[in-house]
mmCIF file of C-alpha atoms in Angstrom:
data_model
loop_
_atom_site.group_PDB
_atom_site.id
_atom_site.type_symbol
_atom_site.label_atom_id
_atom_site.label_comp_id
_atom_site.label_asym_id
_atom_site.label_seq_id
_atom_site.Cartn_x
_atom_site.Cartn_y
_atom_site.Cartn_z
ATOM 1 C CA MET A 1 89.194 126.957 91.567
ATOM 2 C CA PRO A 2 88.143 126.262 88.870
ATOM 3 C CA ASP A 3 84.431 124.017 88.984
ATOM 4 C CA TYR A 4 86.302 121.424 87.704
ATOM 5 C CA GLU A 5 88.907 121.726 90.785
ATOM 6 C CA ALA A 6 85.883 121.947 92.965
ATOM 7 C CA ALA A 7 84.500 118.652 92.624
ATOM 8 C CA LEU A 8 87.398 117.440 93.587
ATOM 9 C CA VAL A 9 87.477 118.619 97.237
ATOM 10 C CA GLY A 10 85.850 115.057 98.037
ATOM 11 C CA PRO A 11 88.002 112.847 97.317
ATOM 12 C CA VAL A 12 91.235 114.848 98.544
ATOM 13 C CA ALA A 13 89.768 115.031 101.788
ATOM 14 C CA ARG A 14 88.938 110.639 101.923
ATOM 15 C CA ALA A 15 93.158 110.949 100.479
ATOM 16 C CA THR A 16 94.637 112.928 103.012
ATOM 17 C CA GLU A 17 92.488 111.549 105.573
ATOM 18 C CA ALA A 18 93.643 108.164 105.452
ATOM 19 C CA LEU A 19 97.210 108.781 104.787
ATOM 20 C CA ALA A 20 96.903 110.323 107.976
ATOM 21 C CA ARG A 21 95.064 107.614 109.703
ATOM 22 C CA LEU A 22 97.363 104.991 108.033
ATOM 23 C CA ASP A 23 100.394 107.159 109.515
ATOM 24 C CA GLU A 24 98.734 107.667 113.212
ATOM 25 C CA ARG A 25 98.665 104.180 112.852
ATOM 26 C CA LEU A 26 102.034 102.806 111.868
ATOM 27 C CA ALA A 27 103.500 105.289 114.318
ATOM 28 C CA ARG A 28 103.566 103.728 117.308
ATOM 29 C CA SER A 29 103.228 100.221 115.219
ATOM 30 C CA PRO A 30 104.931 97.551 116.479
ATOM 31 C CA VAL A 31 105.529 96.056 113.518
ATOM 32 C CA ARG A 32 105.948 98.825 111.221
ATOM 33 C CA GLU A 33 109.623 97.418 109.787
ATOM 34 C CA GLY A 34 108.338 94.877 108.509
ATOM 35 C CA PHE A 35 104.485 97.119 106.878
ATOM 36 C CA ILE A 36 106.752 99.073 105.447
ATOM 37 C CA GLU A 37 109.557 95.826 104.225
ATOM 38 C CA ARG A 38 106.687 94.419 102.325
ATOM 39 C CA GLN A 39 104.888 97.775 101.109
ATOM 40 C CA HIS A 40 108.398 98.717 99.490
ATOM 41 C CA PHE A 41 108.077 94.499 97.859
ATOM 42 C CA ALA A 42 104.706 94.245 96.848
ATOM 43 C CA ASP A 43 105.029 98.877 95.182
ATOM 44 C CA ALA A 44 108.165 97.508 93.252
ATOM 45 C CA ALA A 45 105.712 94.560 91.954
ATOM 46 C CA ALA A 46 102.974 96.839 91.161
ATOM 47 C CA ALA A 47 105.707 99.473 89.596
ATOM 48 C CA LEU A 48 106.199 96.296 87.064
ATOM 49 C CA TRP A 49 102.759 95.270 86.445
ATOM 50 C CA LEU A 50 101.810 99.443 85.428
ATOM 51 C CA GLU A 51 104.595 99.945 84.072
ATOM 52 C CA GLY A 52 106.518 96.483 82.821
ATOM 53 C CA GLU A 53 110.132 98.178 84.626
ATOM 54 C CA LEU A 54 111.177 96.177 87.508
ATOM 55 C CA VAL A 55 111.864 99.103 89.903
ATOM 56 C CA ILE A 56 114.689 97.278 92.286
ATOM 57 C CA SER A 57 115.369 99.698 94.936
ATOM 58 C CA ARG A 58 113.520 102.495 96.314
ATOM 59 C CA THR A 59 116.173 104.998 97.820
ATOM 60 C CA SER A 60 114.148 107.395 98.700
ATOM 61 C CA SER A 61 112.577 105.046 101.933
ATOM 62 C CA CYS A 62 115.556 105.729 104.209
ATOM 63 C CA THR A 63 115.381 107.631 107.296
ATOM 64 C CA THR A 64 115.866 111.082 105.962
ATOM 65 C CA PRO A 65 113.084 112.993 104.613
ATOM 66 C CA THR A 66 114.642 116.301 102.286
ATOM 67 C CA TRP A 67 113.863 115.504 98.344
ATOM 68 C CA ARG A 68 116.250 118.058 96.263
ATOM 69 C CA PHE A 69 112.660 118.776 93.628
ATOM 70 C CA ALA A 70 114.066 122.336 92.579
ATOM 71 C CA SER A 71 117.188 120.740 91.716
ATOM 72 C CA ARG A 72 117.515 121.709 87.926
ATOM 73 C CA PRO A 73 119.200 118.641 86.141
ATOM 74 C CA THR A 74 123.455 119.223 85.299
ATOM 75 C CA SER A 75 125.885 117.217 84.115
ATOM 76 C CA SER A 76 126.764 116.007 87.803
ATOM 77 C CA PRO A 77 124.426 113.238 89.109
ATOM 78 C CA ALA A 78 122.108 114.029 91.353
ATOM 79 C CA ARG A 79 121.726 113.712 95.075
ATOM 80 C CA MET A 80 119.041 111.618 95.962
ATOM 81 C CA PRO A 81 118.147 110.550 99.764
ATOM 82 C CA SER A 82 120.067 107.914 102.076
ATOM 83 C CA CYS A 83 119.652 106.564 104.810
ATOM 84 C CA ALA A 84 124.084 106.779 105.187
ATOM 85 C CA SER A 85 124.598 110.911 103.963
ATOM 86 C CA ALA A 86 121.135 112.063 103.150
ATOM 87 C CA GLY A 87 122.172 111.614 99.222
ATOM 88 C CA THR A 88 122.889 108.839 96.710
ATOM 89 C CA ASP A 89 123.744 109.315 93.079
ATOM 90 C CA VAL A 90 121.610 108.422 90.823
ATOM 91 C CA PRO A 91 121.572 109.523 87.314
ATOM 92 C CA ALA A 92 120.092 113.211 86.564
ATOM 93 C CA ARG A 93 120.126 112.741 83.113
ATOM 94 C CA THR A 94 119.784 109.473 80.162
ATOM 95 C CA PRO A 95 123.048 109.292 78.451
ATOM 96 C CA ARG A 96 123.879 112.014 75.570
ATOM 97 C CA SER A 97 122.246 110.953 72.684
ATOM 98 C CA ASP A 98 125.712 110.247 70.753
ATOM 99 C CA GLU A 99 125.902 107.542 73.648
ATOM 100 C CA ARG A 100 122.206 106.116 73.367
ATOM 101 C CA PRO A 101 121.345 103.373 70.779
ATOM 102 C CA ASP A 102 118.698 104.728 68.811
ATOM 103 C CA LEU A 103 116.834 101.530 69.072
ATOM 104 C CA ILE A 104 116.140 102.483 72.550
ATOM 105 C CA TYR A 105 115.852 106.435 72.949
ATOM 106 C CA ASP A 106 114.470 108.322 71.185
ATOM 107 C CA LEU A 107 117.127 110.538 70.153
ATOM 108 C CA ASP A 108 115.159 113.290 69.775
ATOM 109 C CA TRP A 109 113.688 113.353 73.389
ATOM 110 C CA ASN A 110 114.694 116.914 76.294
ATOM 111 C CA GLU A 111 114.739 114.987 79.111
ATOM 112 C CA GLU A 112 115.936 117.967 80.428
ATOM 113 C CA GLU A 113 113.603 120.731 78.980
ATOM 114 C CA ARG A 114 110.826 118.000 80.393
ATOM 115 C CA LEU A 115 111.873 117.366 82.948
ATOM 116 C CA THR A 116 112.241 121.588 84.007
ATOM 117 C CA GLU A 117 108.404 121.808 82.805
ATOM 118 C CA TRP A 118 107.602 119.633 85.324
ATOM 119 C CA GLN A 119 109.392 121.825 88.327
ATOM 120 C CA THR A 120 107.145 124.029 86.765
ATOM 121 C CA VAL A 121 104.644 122.536 87.336
ATOM 122 C CA PHE A 122 105.592 122.098 91.109
ATOM 123 C CA ALA A 123 106.791 125.278 91.901
ATOM 124 C CA ASP A 124 103.509 126.378 90.633
ATOM 125 C CA THR A 125 101.166 123.590 92.437
ATOM 126 C CA ARG A 126 103.061 124.967 96.286
ATOM 127 C CA GLU A 127 99.444 126.873 97.530
ATOM 128 C CA TRP A 128 97.562 124.024 97.272
ATOM 129 C CA PRO A 129 96.104 121.707 99.907
ATOM 130 C CA LEU A 130 98.890 118.739 99.883
ATOM 131 C CA VAL A 131 97.406 115.524 98.321
ATOM 132 C CA MET A 132 95.542 117.718 95.273
ATOM 133 C CA ARG A 133 99.205 119.159 94.534
ATOM 134 C CA ALA A 134 100.407 114.755 95.146
ATOM 135 C CA ALA A 135 97.819 114.281 92.473
ATOM 136 C CA ILE A 136 98.538 116.970 89.817
ATOM 137 C CA LEU A 137 102.381 116.377 89.866
ATOM 138 C CA LEU A 138 101.199 112.378 89.661
ATOM 139 C CA ASP A 139 98.871 113.413 85.901
ATOM 140 C CA ALA A 140 101.661 116.199 84.730
ATOM 141 C CA TRP A 141 104.147 113.294 85.251
ATOM 142 C CA SER A 142 102.843 111.054 82.616
ATOM 143 C CA ASP A 143 101.343 113.655 80.864
ATOM 144 C CA ILE A 144 105.051 115.553 79.838
ATOM 145 C CA GLU A 145 106.700 112.269 79.476
ATOM 146 C CA VAL A 146 109.317 112.949 81.675
ATOM 147 C CA LEU A 147 111.513 110.551 80.977
ATOM 148 C CA GLN A 148 111.928 107.508 78.200
ATOM 149 C CA HIS A 149 112.965 105.274 80.818
ATOM 150 C CA GLY A 150 112.061 104.695 84.672
ATOM 151 C CA ILE A 151 108.403 105.993 84.109
ATOM 152 C CA TRP A 152 108.231 105.346 87.874
ATOM 153 C CA LEU A 153 110.249 107.384 89.239
ATOM 154 C CA GLY A 154 107.308 110.178 89.024
ATOM 155 C CA GLN A 155 105.566 107.743 91.804
ATOM 156 C CA LEU A 156 108.272 108.195 94.198
ATOM 157 C CA LEU A 157 109.505 111.678 93.490
ATOM 158 C CA VAL A 158 105.457 112.605 94.560
ATOM 159 C CA ALA A 159 105.045 109.418 97.480
ATOM 160 C CA ALA A 160 108.922 111.515 98.409
ATOM 161 C CA LEU A 161 106.663 114.650 98.459
ATOM 162 C CA LEU A 162 104.559 113.905 100.899
ATOM 163 C CA ARG A 163 106.424 111.954 103.021
ATOM 164 C CA GLN A 164 108.322 114.810 103.490
ATOM 165 C CA GLU A 165 105.201 117.322 104.201
ATOM 166 C CA GLY A 166 104.131 114.849 107.166
ATOM 167 C CA ILE A 167 101.351 113.620 105.715
ATOM 168 C CA SER A 168 103.236 110.170 105.500
ATOM 169 C CA ALA A 169 106.024 110.992 107.821
ATOM 170 C CA ASN A 170 106.580 107.186 108.665
ATOM 171 C CA HIS A 171 106.250 105.816 105.567
ATOM 172 C CA LEU A 172 107.276 105.816 101.958
ATOM 173 C CA ALA A 173 103.707 105.650 100.505
ATOM 174 C CA SER A 174 102.812 102.580 97.855
ATOM 175 C CA LEU A 175 101.278 105.087 94.890
ATOM 176 C CA HIS A 176 101.954 101.980 92.142
ATOM 177 C CA LEU A 177 99.942 100.132 94.600
ATOM 178 C CA GLY A 178 97.295 102.139 94.774
ATOM 179 C CA ALA A 179 97.148 102.592 91.499
ATOM 180 C CA LYS A 180 97.351 99.117 90.641
ATOM 181 C CA ASN A 181 93.907 98.656 91.888
ATOM 182 C CA ILE A 182 92.480 101.944 89.727
ATOM 183 C CA PRO A 183 91.338 100.641 86.036
ATOM 184 C CA ARG A 184 93.537 101.795 83.313
ATOM 185 C CA GLU A 185 90.866 103.787 81.447
ATOM 186 C CA ARG A 186 90.750 105.832 84.109
ATOM 187 C CA ARG A 187 94.126 106.430 84.865
ATOM 188 C CA ARG A 188 94.872 106.858 80.799
ATOM 189 C CA ALA A 189 91.296 108.945 80.249
ATOM 190 C CA ARG A 190 91.358 112.116 78.105
ATOM 191 C CA ASN A 191 89.451 114.704 80.092
ATOM 192 C CA ARG A 192 92.116 115.693 83.375
ATOM 193 C CA SER A 193 89.665 115.647 85.817
ATOM 194 C CA ASP A 194 88.717 112.464 84.998
ATOM 195 C CA ARG A 195 92.137 111.586 85.287
ATOM 196 C CA LEU A 196 93.068 114.135 89.004
ATOM 197 C CA LEU A 197 90.263 111.675 90.178
ATOM 198 C CA ALA A 198 92.275 109.164 89.351
ATOM 199 C CA SER A 199 95.012 109.801 91.085
ATOM 200 C CA LEU A 200 92.830 110.455 94.065
ATOM 201 C CA ASP A 201 90.972 107.712 94.027
ATOM 202 C CA GLY A 202 95.208 105.615 93.694
ATOM 203 C CA ILE A 203 95.954 107.484 96.297
ATOM 204 C CA HIS A 204 93.096 106.164 98.751
ATOM 205 C CA GLU A 205 93.470 102.968 97.134
ATOM 206 C CA ALA A 206 97.407 102.869 98.503
ATOM 207 C CA ALA A 207 96.019 103.908 101.880
ATOM 208 C CA LEU A 208 93.035 101.573 102.685
ATOM 209 C CA VAL A 209 95.936 98.623 100.862
ATOM 210 C CA GLY A 210 98.158 99.720 103.901
ATOM 211 C CA LEU A 211 95.951 100.076 106.800
ATOM 212 C CA LYS A 212 94.369 95.873 105.429
ATOM 213 C CA GLU A 213 97.455 95.124 105.273
ATOM 214 C CA HIS A 214 99.031 96.391 108.359
ATOM 215 C CA ASP A 215 95.886 94.635 110.766
ATOM 216 C CA ARG A 216 96.394 91.566 108.895
ATOM 217 C CA LEU A 217 100.846 92.030 110.274
ATOM 218 C CA VAL A 218 99.445 92.767 113.921
ATOM 219 C CA MET A 219 96.355 90.041 113.725
ATOM 220 C CA ALA A 220 99.944 87.702 112.830
ATOM 221 C CA LYS A 221 101.814 88.640 115.614
ATOM 222 C CA SER A 222 99.505 87.763 117.914
ATOM 223 C CA GLN A 223 98.391 84.597 116.598
ATOM 224 C CA MET A 224 102.417 83.569 116.286
ATOM 225 C CA GLU A 225 103.035 84.713 120.219
ATOM 226 C CA ARG A 226 100.727 82.400 121.051
ATOM 227 C CA ARG A 227 102.743 79.990 120.100
ATOM 228 C CA LEU A 228 105.650 81.108 121.781
ATOM 229 C CA LYS A 229 103.436 79.435 125.646
ATOM 230 C CA GLN A 230 105.475 77.657 127.478
ATOM 231 C CA ARG A 231 108.337 77.603 125.153
ATOM 232 C CA ARG A 232 111.719 77.044 126.704
ATOM 233 C CA THR A 233 113.506 80.427 127.482
ATOM 234 C CA SER A 234 115.770 79.077 124.632
ATOM 235 C CA SER A 235 114.515 78.520 121.850
ATOM 236 C CA LYS A 236 114.635 79.767 118.510
ATOM 237 C CA LEU A 237 110.976 80.295 118.162
ATOM 238 C CA ALA A 238 110.687 83.962 119.556
ATOM 239 C CA ASP A 239 113.358 85.362 117.600
ATOM 240 C CA LEU A 240 111.702 83.308 114.200
ATOM 241 C CA VAL A 241 108.489 85.082 114.821
ATOM 242 C CA GLU A 242 110.506 88.740 115.077
ATOM 243 C CA PHE A 243 112.125 87.556 111.508
ATOM 244 C CA VAL A 244 108.843 86.307 109.801
ATOM 245 C CA LEU A 245 107.240 89.844 111.147
ATOM 246 C CA SER A 246 110.968 92.344 108.935
ATOM 247 C CA ARG A 247 110.642 90.491 105.852
ATOM 248 C CA PRO A 248 107.906 89.709 103.247
ATOM 249 C CA ILE A 249 109.300 85.925 102.390
ATOM 250 C CA VAL A 250 112.246 84.714 104.234
ATOM 251 C CA SER A 251 114.592 81.096 102.694
ATOM 252 C CA THR A 252 116.489 78.335 105.304
ATOM 253 C CA GLY A 253 119.652 79.984 104.144
ATOM 254 C CA MET A 254 118.081 83.982 105.635
ATOM 255 C CA ILE A 255 117.359 81.770 108.344
ATOM 256 C CA GLN A 256 120.254 79.419 109.022
ATOM 257 C CA GLU A 257 122.338 83.051 108.977
ATOM 258 C CA VAL A 258 120.049 84.935 111.418
ATOM 259 C CA LEU A 259 119.078 82.235 113.855
ATOM 260 C CA LYS A 260 122.073 80.339 113.905
ATOM 261 C CA VAL A 261 120.091 77.122 113.808
ATOM 262 C CA SER A 262 121.223 74.237 111.475
ATOM 263 C CA LYS A 263 119.205 73.485 108.083
ATOM 264 C CA GLN A 264 117.036 71.022 109.991
ATOM 265 C CA GLY A 265 117.043 73.499 113.094
ATOM 266 C CA ALA A 266 115.083 76.229 110.732
ATOM 267 C CA LEU A 267 112.716 73.339 109.332
ATOM 268 C CA ASN A 268 111.362 72.201 112.341
ATOM 269 C CA LEU A 269 111.361 76.083 113.307
ATOM 270 C CA VAL A 270 108.951 76.791 110.247
ATOM 271 C CA GLY A 271 107.195 73.692 110.683
ATOM 272 C CA GLU A 272 106.105 74.673 114.548
ATOM 273 C CA LEU A 273 105.155 78.103 113.682
ATOM 274 C CA GLY A 274 103.092 77.012 110.858
ATOM 275 C CA LEU A 275 104.664 79.011 108.078
ATOM 276 C CA ARG A 276 103.369 79.224 104.665
ATOM 277 C CA GLU A 277 105.749 77.781 101.879
ATOM 278 C CA MET A 278 105.494 80.991 99.554
ATOM 279 C CA THR A 279 107.036 78.693 95.889
ATOM 280 C CA GLY A 280 106.035 75.719 95.160
ATOM 281 C CA ARG A 281 109.341 74.357 94.744
ATOM 282 C CA GLY A 282 111.200 71.395 96.092
ATOM 283 C CA ARG A 283 114.782 72.882 96.260
ATOM 284 C CA PHE A 284 114.918 76.347 96.915
ATOM 285 C CA ARG A 285 111.906 77.099 99.893
ATOM 286 C CA ALA A 286 110.842 80.191 100.815
ATOM 287 C CA TRP A 287 107.689 80.930 103.678
ATOM 288 C CA GLY A 288 105.978 83.910 104.938
ATOM 289 C CA ILE A 289 102.937 84.588 106.849
ATOM 290 C CA VAL A 290 99.950 83.076 105.973
#
């Protein structure tokens, strides 16, 4: 191992321990599903903040962890994990150069060649410690600039690798969220070892943010459940507790639909539970956990 990489052993161990601790906590957590929903929401927002691209769906978060990292791009869609069939169609490449507007795309950008280069890094690092390998792959994705658009996909691929290899088997690591806490000058440093250290710190931050959010949800669950004491068995307040724990935000319409109550009934339940209004608007209102 080169000397500069030996200096990263400590950060690798720290990030590995934090990721494993979060995953172990989630394995037995009563708020796991709600935690995952919130992390996906926050990670998508962080990706928008980092890359300026909106992440609509995190397909790789589904039950099946398998990911075909080594498959070569072809003219047919690549297969990515899905909850139902272990694969959902996602384009493996951008349209041909004669189909892409040159105002948006660099027509000389060879994504297949760049992806092959990144896959070579993937293959060459198989024997490395997992979290160190993740940092190298994150740096390579950014350095190679594999995709002109959809830069956020690199973090998802690496997060899927961490999940597939078992260190985050119970969740998909929110790597965008962790990277957001690392200053840009560190993430974009000229020195490779500095960038790798920034990536490792980002992975560590992702785990720490997750641990704090998980503890916050557990505490919120406990506090809300205290309000259920001496309630009638027919009360829908317990159902609202479960519902609001499972989503980052809930609207009046969502509560009406799920709990089968009127609009006023939904508002009454929200008031009883003491949820925080998130939008600050009068017409469309949504609530979340304080």
